[in-house]
Structures are given as C-alpha cells and as structure tokens.
C-alpha positions as CSV (number, residue, x, y, z in Angstrom):
1,M,118.0,114.9,87.2
2,A,116.4,111.9,89.4
3,I,116.1,108.4,91.0
4,L,112.4,108.1,91.9
5,A,111.8,104.7,93.8
6,L,108.5,102.9,94.0
7,T,107.6,99.6,96.7
8,S,105.0,98.6,98.6
9,L,105.1,97.3,102.2
10,A,102.0,94.5,101.6
11,G,99.3,93.5,99.5
12,S,99.5,93.9,95.4
13,P,98.4,96.7,94.8
14,G,99.9,97.0,91.8
15,V,103.6,97.9,92.1
16,T,105.2,97.4,88.5
17,T,101.7,98.4,86.4
18,V,102.0,101.9,88.0
19,A,105.8,101.5,87.2
20,V,104.9,101.1,83.8
21,G,102.3,103.9,82.9
22,A,104.3,106.2,85.0
23,A,108.0,105.8,82.9
24,L,104.8,106.1,79.7
25,N,103.8,109.1,80.3
26,W,106.7,110.2,82.0
27,P,107.1,114.3,80.9
28,R,110.5,114.0,81.1
29,P,113.2,110.4,78.8
30,V,113.4,108.2,81.8
31,I,114.9,104.7,82.0
32,L,112.9,102.5,84.4
33,V,114.8,99.6,86.1
34,E,112.6,96.4,86.9
35,A,114.6,95.3,90.7
36,D,112.0,93.1,91.8
37,I,113.6,89.9,93.3
38,S,110.9,87.4,94.7
39,K,110.0,86.9,90.5
40,S,112.3,87.3,86.8
41,S,110.7,90.2,84.7
42,S,107.0,90.8,84.0
43,I,107.2,93.5,81.7
44,L,108.6,91.5,79.0
45,P,106.2,88.7,78.9
46,G,103.2,91.6,79.6
47,F,103.4,94.8,79.0
48,L,106.2,93.6,75.5
49,R,104.0,90.4,75.1
50,G,107.0,88.1,74.7
51,Q,108.3,89.9,71.8
52,V,111.5,90.2,73.2
53,D,113.5,87.8,74.7
54,H,115.4,88.0,78.3
55,A,119.1,88.5,77.4
56,L,119.1,92.4,78.8
57,G,118.9,93.4,81.8
58,L,119.6,93.3,86.4
59,T,121.3,89.5,84.9
60,P,124.1,90.9,82.7
61,L,124.5,94.0,84.6
62,S,125.6,91.5,87.9
63,V,128.0,90.1,86.3
64,D,129.5,93.4,84.8
65,H,129.7,94.2,88.9
66,Q,131.6,91.1,89.5
67,R,134.0,92.3,86.5
68,G,135.3,95.3,87.9
69,E,131.7,98.5,87.7
70,I,129.0,98.9,85.7
71,T,129.4,102.2,84.0
72,L,126.5,104.3,82.1
73,A,127.9,102.5,78.6
74,N,126.7,99.0,80.7
75,L,123.5,100.9,81.7
76,W,122.3,101.7,78.5
77,A,123.7,98.2,77.3
78,Q,121.3,96.5,79.4
79,T,118.2,98.8,78.2
80,I,114.9,98.1,75.7
81,E,113.0,101.0,74.5
82,L,109.4,100.9,75.6
83,A,108.7,103.9,73.8
84,P,110.0,107.6,72.7
85,E,112.9,108.1,75.4
86,R,111.5,105.3,77.5
87,Y,113.6,102.8,78.5
88,L,113.3,99.6,79.9
89,I,116.2,97.3,82.5
90,P,114.2,93.7,82.6
91,G,115.1,92.2,85.9
92,F,116.5,89.0,87.4
93,S,116.6,86.2,84.0
94,S,117.0,83.8,87.3
95,L,115.4,83.8,90.5
96,Q,118.1,82.1,92.2
97,A,120.7,85.1,90.6
98,A,118.6,88.0,91.7
99,R,118.0,86.2,95.5
100,G,122.3,85.5,96.0
101,T,122.7,89.2,94.9
102,T,123.5,91.8,97.4
103,T,126.7,94.1,97.0
104,L,124.8,94.8,93.3
105,W,123.0,97.7,94.7
106,V,125.6,100.8,96.1
107,A,127.1,100.1,92.9
108,L,124.1,100.1,90.9
109,G,122.5,103.0,92.2
110,A,125.8,105.8,92.0
111,A,125.7,103.7,88.0
112,L,122.2,105.5,87.5
113,A,123.2,108.3,89.5
114,G,125.3,109.0,86.8
115,L,122.3,109.4,84.2
116,E,121.6,112.9,85.6
117,A,124.1,115.0,83.6
118,A,122.2,113.8,80.6
119,G,118.3,114.5,81.5
120,V,117.3,111.3,82.2
121,D,115.1,110.1,85.6
122,V,115.2,106.9,86.7
123,L,111.8,104.8,88.3
124,V,113.0,101.7,90.3
125,D,110.3,99.7,90.2
126,L,110.7,97.4,93.7
127,G,107.9,95.1,94.0
128,R,107.5,94.7,97.5
129,L,110.3,95.3,99.9
130,S,110.9,93.0,102.9
131,Q,111.9,93.6,105.7
132,N,116.2,93.2,106.1
133,D,115.8,93.6,102.5
134,S,119.2,93.1,100.9
135,R,118.6,96.0,97.7
136,M,117.9,98.8,100.7
137,P,121.0,100.6,99.9
138,L,119.6,101.6,96.2
139,L,116.5,102.5,98.1
140,Q,118.9,105.2,100.2
141,Q,119.9,105.8,97.0
142,A,116.7,107.3,95.3
143,D,115.9,111.0,95.9
144,G,112.2,109.7,96.0
145,V,110.7,106.8,97.5
146,L,106.7,106.3,97.0
147,L,105.1,103.6,99.4
148,V,102.2,102.0,96.7
149,A,99.3,101.2,98.4
150,R,95.8,101.0,98.7
151,P,93.7,103.4,100.5
152,V,92.1,100.4,102.1
153,L,93.0,99.2,105.6
154,P,94.6,96.3,105.2
155,D,97.0,98.1,103.1
156,V,97.1,101.1,106.2
157,A,97.3,98.5,109.2
158,A,100.7,96.3,107.1
159,L,101.8,100.1,106.9
160,A,101.8,101.5,110.2
161,P,104.8,99.7,112.4
162,R,107.1,99.6,109.2
163,V,107.2,103.5,107.6
164,A,109.2,104.8,110.9
165,D,111.6,102.3,110.3
166,L,111.8,103.3,106.6
167,G,111.8,106.7,107.1
168,T,114.1,107.0,109.5
169,A,116.9,104.9,107.0
170,L,116.4,107.1,104.3
171,G,117.2,109.5,107.1
172,L,120.4,107.1,108.2
173,A,121.6,108.0,104.3
174,G,120.4,111.5,103.7
175,R,117.5,111.5,102.8
176,D,115.0,112.8,104.7
177,G,111.3,113.7,103.3
178,A,112.0,111.6,100.6
179,L,109.7,109.1,101.3
180,S,105.0,109.6,100.9
181,L,102.6,107.3,99.2
182,L,101.6,106.9,95.5
183,L,97.7,105.8,96.4
184,V,96.1,102.5,93.7
185,D,91.9,104.0,94.6
186,S,90.6,100.2,95.1
187,A,87.1,99.7,93.7
188,H,85.3,98.7,97.1
189,E,86.9,100.8,100.2
190,G,88.7,103.8,100.2
191,Y,90.0,106.0,102.9
192,S,90.6,109.7,102.1
193,S,93.8,111.3,101.3
194,A,93.2,113.2,104.5
195,E,92.3,110.0,106.6
196,I,95.4,108.7,105.2
197,S,98.6,110.7,105.9
198,R,97.2,111.6,109.2
199,A,97.2,107.6,110.0
200,L,100.7,106.8,108.9
201,G,102.1,110.3,109.2
202,L,103.1,111.0,105.2
203,P,102.2,112.9,102.9
204,V,100.1,111.3,100.0
205,A,102.7,112.5,96.7
206,A,99.4,111.4,94.1
207,R,96.5,109.4,93.5
208,L,95.1,107.2,91.2
209,D,92.0,106.2,89.7
210,W,91.9,102.8,88.6
211,D,90.0,101.0,86.3
212,V,90.0,96.8,85.2
213,R,91.1,98.0,80.8
214,S,93.3,101.4,81.5
215,A,95.4,98.2,84.4
216,A,95.6,96.1,81.7
217,V,97.4,97.5,78.8
218,Y,99.9,99.0,80.8
219,S,100.2,95.1,82.5
220,L,99.7,92.9,79.8
221,G,99.9,95.2,76.7
222,A,97.0,94.9,75.6
223,A,95.7,97.2,72.9
224,R,94.3,100.7,73.4
225,Q,90.6,100.9,73.5
226,L,89.3,103.8,71.8
227,R,89.8,107.3,73.4
228,F,91.9,105.1,76.2
229,D,93.7,108.9,76.8
230,R,90.0,109.8,79.0
231,A,90.1,106.5,80.7
232,P,90.7,106.7,84.9
233,L,94.2,105.6,85.5
234,A,95.3,106.8,82.4
235,R,94.0,110.4,83.1
236,S,95.0,109.9,87.2
237,L,98.8,108.6,85.4
238,T,98.7,111.9,82.8
239,T,98.5,114.1,86.6
240,A,100.3,112.3,88.9
241,T,103.8,111.8,86.6
242,E,103.7,115.8,85.9
243,A,103.6,116.5,89.5
244,L,105.5,113.6,90.7
245,S,108.1,115.1,88.0
246,Q,107.7,118.7,89.9
247,G,107.8,117.9,93.2
248,L,111.0,115.8,92.3
249,A,113.0,119.4,90.6
250,E,111.3,121.0,93.5
251,R,112.9,118.9,95.8
252,A,116.0,119.5,94.1
253,I,116.1,123.1,94.8
254,R,115.6,123.1,97.9
255,L,118.4,121.3,98.4
256,G,121.4,122.8,96.1
257,R,120.6,120.9,92.8
258,R,119.3,121.7,89.8
259,P,117.9,119.5,87.3
260,S,120.2,119.1,83.6
261,A,118.0,119.8,80.8
262,P,116.9,116.9,78.6
263,T,119.2,115.6,76.0
264,D,119.8,113.2,73.5
265,A,120.2,111.4,76.3
266,R,120.9,107.8,75.3
267,T,124.1,108.8,72.7
268,N,125.0,111.3,74.9
269,T,125.6,109.4,77.7
270,V,127.6,106.7,76.0
271,L,129.4,109.4,74.1
272,A,129.8,111.0,77.4
273,D,131.2,107.7,79.2
274,A,133.7,106.3,76.6
275,S,135.7,109.7,75.9
276,Q,136.1,108.9,80.0
277,T,137.4,105.7,79.1
278,G,139.5,105.8,76.1
279,D,137.1,104.0,74.6
280,P,136.8,105.8,71.1
281,S,133.5,103.9,70.1
C-alpha cells in the first residue's frame, strides 16, 4: 500500500530500533528494508541475535540490479521472516559495496512500489541522512518520510537548517506534505510536540515513550519481560503504528489512490511476478 521511510539528520535517536518495533507492530503485512549505508546490518546481530547468516539482503539485490532489473521475485528472494507477515531485507554485508552503490536506489524504489498490488507496506530504515545523500532517489519515492528525533535542543538545532531543503527535494518529486516528525522521548529534556512543530514548521506524526528494557528487545533481541505489551515503548509503538498506517491510507485517498486489501502477500506477489516473466516456478 505505501512506502514509509525513517531517517535522522543528526544524533542517534534510535532509527533502527524504532523501525524494527514499528515493523513488528505494523497493522498490515510489511517488509522492512535496512538501507543504512554507514554500516552493515545491525538487525541480524541485534534483533535476530546472529542466528541468521548474512547471505541475503541489499548486496545480492545490487548484483541483480547490475545484471538487469530488480523484480518482485528478486525482492522476496532476499527477505527474512521476522514474525508472521513481517519480513526483513537486510542491509549491505560490505561497507565498500554500500558506499559504492549509487544507481540502485531508483530501481529499488520502483520495485518496492510494485508491492502495493499485494497489499504489502514497506518501511525503509535509512539511518542517518547525509548532505547530497546518494539514497535521495529512494526517499523521493516514499509516500511518507519520518524524521526521527529526540525532543531536545541539540536535535532541533541540527534539524532546523535542513528541513526546508529536504522538503523542497521531496516536493520536486511530487511528495509535497510527505515529511513529518517522529519524536522519541528523552530521559532528560523534552520540549512539547507543539513547540517542536512550530520551531521546525513540520507536523509531529507520532511520539514514542522510551524505556531501555523495551528498546533492548528490538535492538538486541532481549527477552520480553512480563507485561511487555504494557511497557511505555511497546504501548506507544502500537498507538503510533496504527496512526501512521491510517495517515498513509488517508493521504493515498486524498491523492486519488485507494489502498489495496491485504492478501497472502508473499505467495501472490511471487506468482504474479512469475506470470509476467513467463517463469513457471
């Protein structure tokens, strides 16, 4: 149905932790794409506890791209199941490959958009976005872009000089109004959502409570404690993901697109792709 990108412009607000938590709480089938080029996958050794070999992900997809095109079957072939109807495409296995990739992002965005017919949403973890970032073409194909930040003065100060340029870049791609904030509360300082929205000229799409134990479940694969679902971060993630999903659906309708109904996403998508290519498998 939609592509939602999560990124930061400064600091370490926990983009990957939020992305994993959002994927596990997302109300529809979803694929999480780990598109951080500053490091190799942190989800495989983190949430998945190093139990999955880093053979799949963006490195093989970049090879597919160099050989021709990225099909829906190529996408599904690089997924790992995080939970029922929650899938991961891990990041690059090589930092050299990650930093040397420039032409992949347009093709990847187009391929991810093709999942809409199967009723599959996509979350993209971009990590930190740098100036003149090579992944901007992927960001420009997203239906929504969340700037993950803490409600503290250093984060607000770092965002202020860049949000206008980022909004302009999205507008040039027809994504006006796609940019918003996702605030992750800090233990020490916290401006209100209204104050930060006024300072940056952006809406706050969601705000998450923070607690170290819950964060460790998503970032390190720690065991869930008793009543985990009632913990501040887990509870606020449930509320936030429902609001974000609904917001994307309403935006699609305003733009003249109606969200697809959920289906048996993986099977139907691969079969449809195979029928288009004449592959009987």
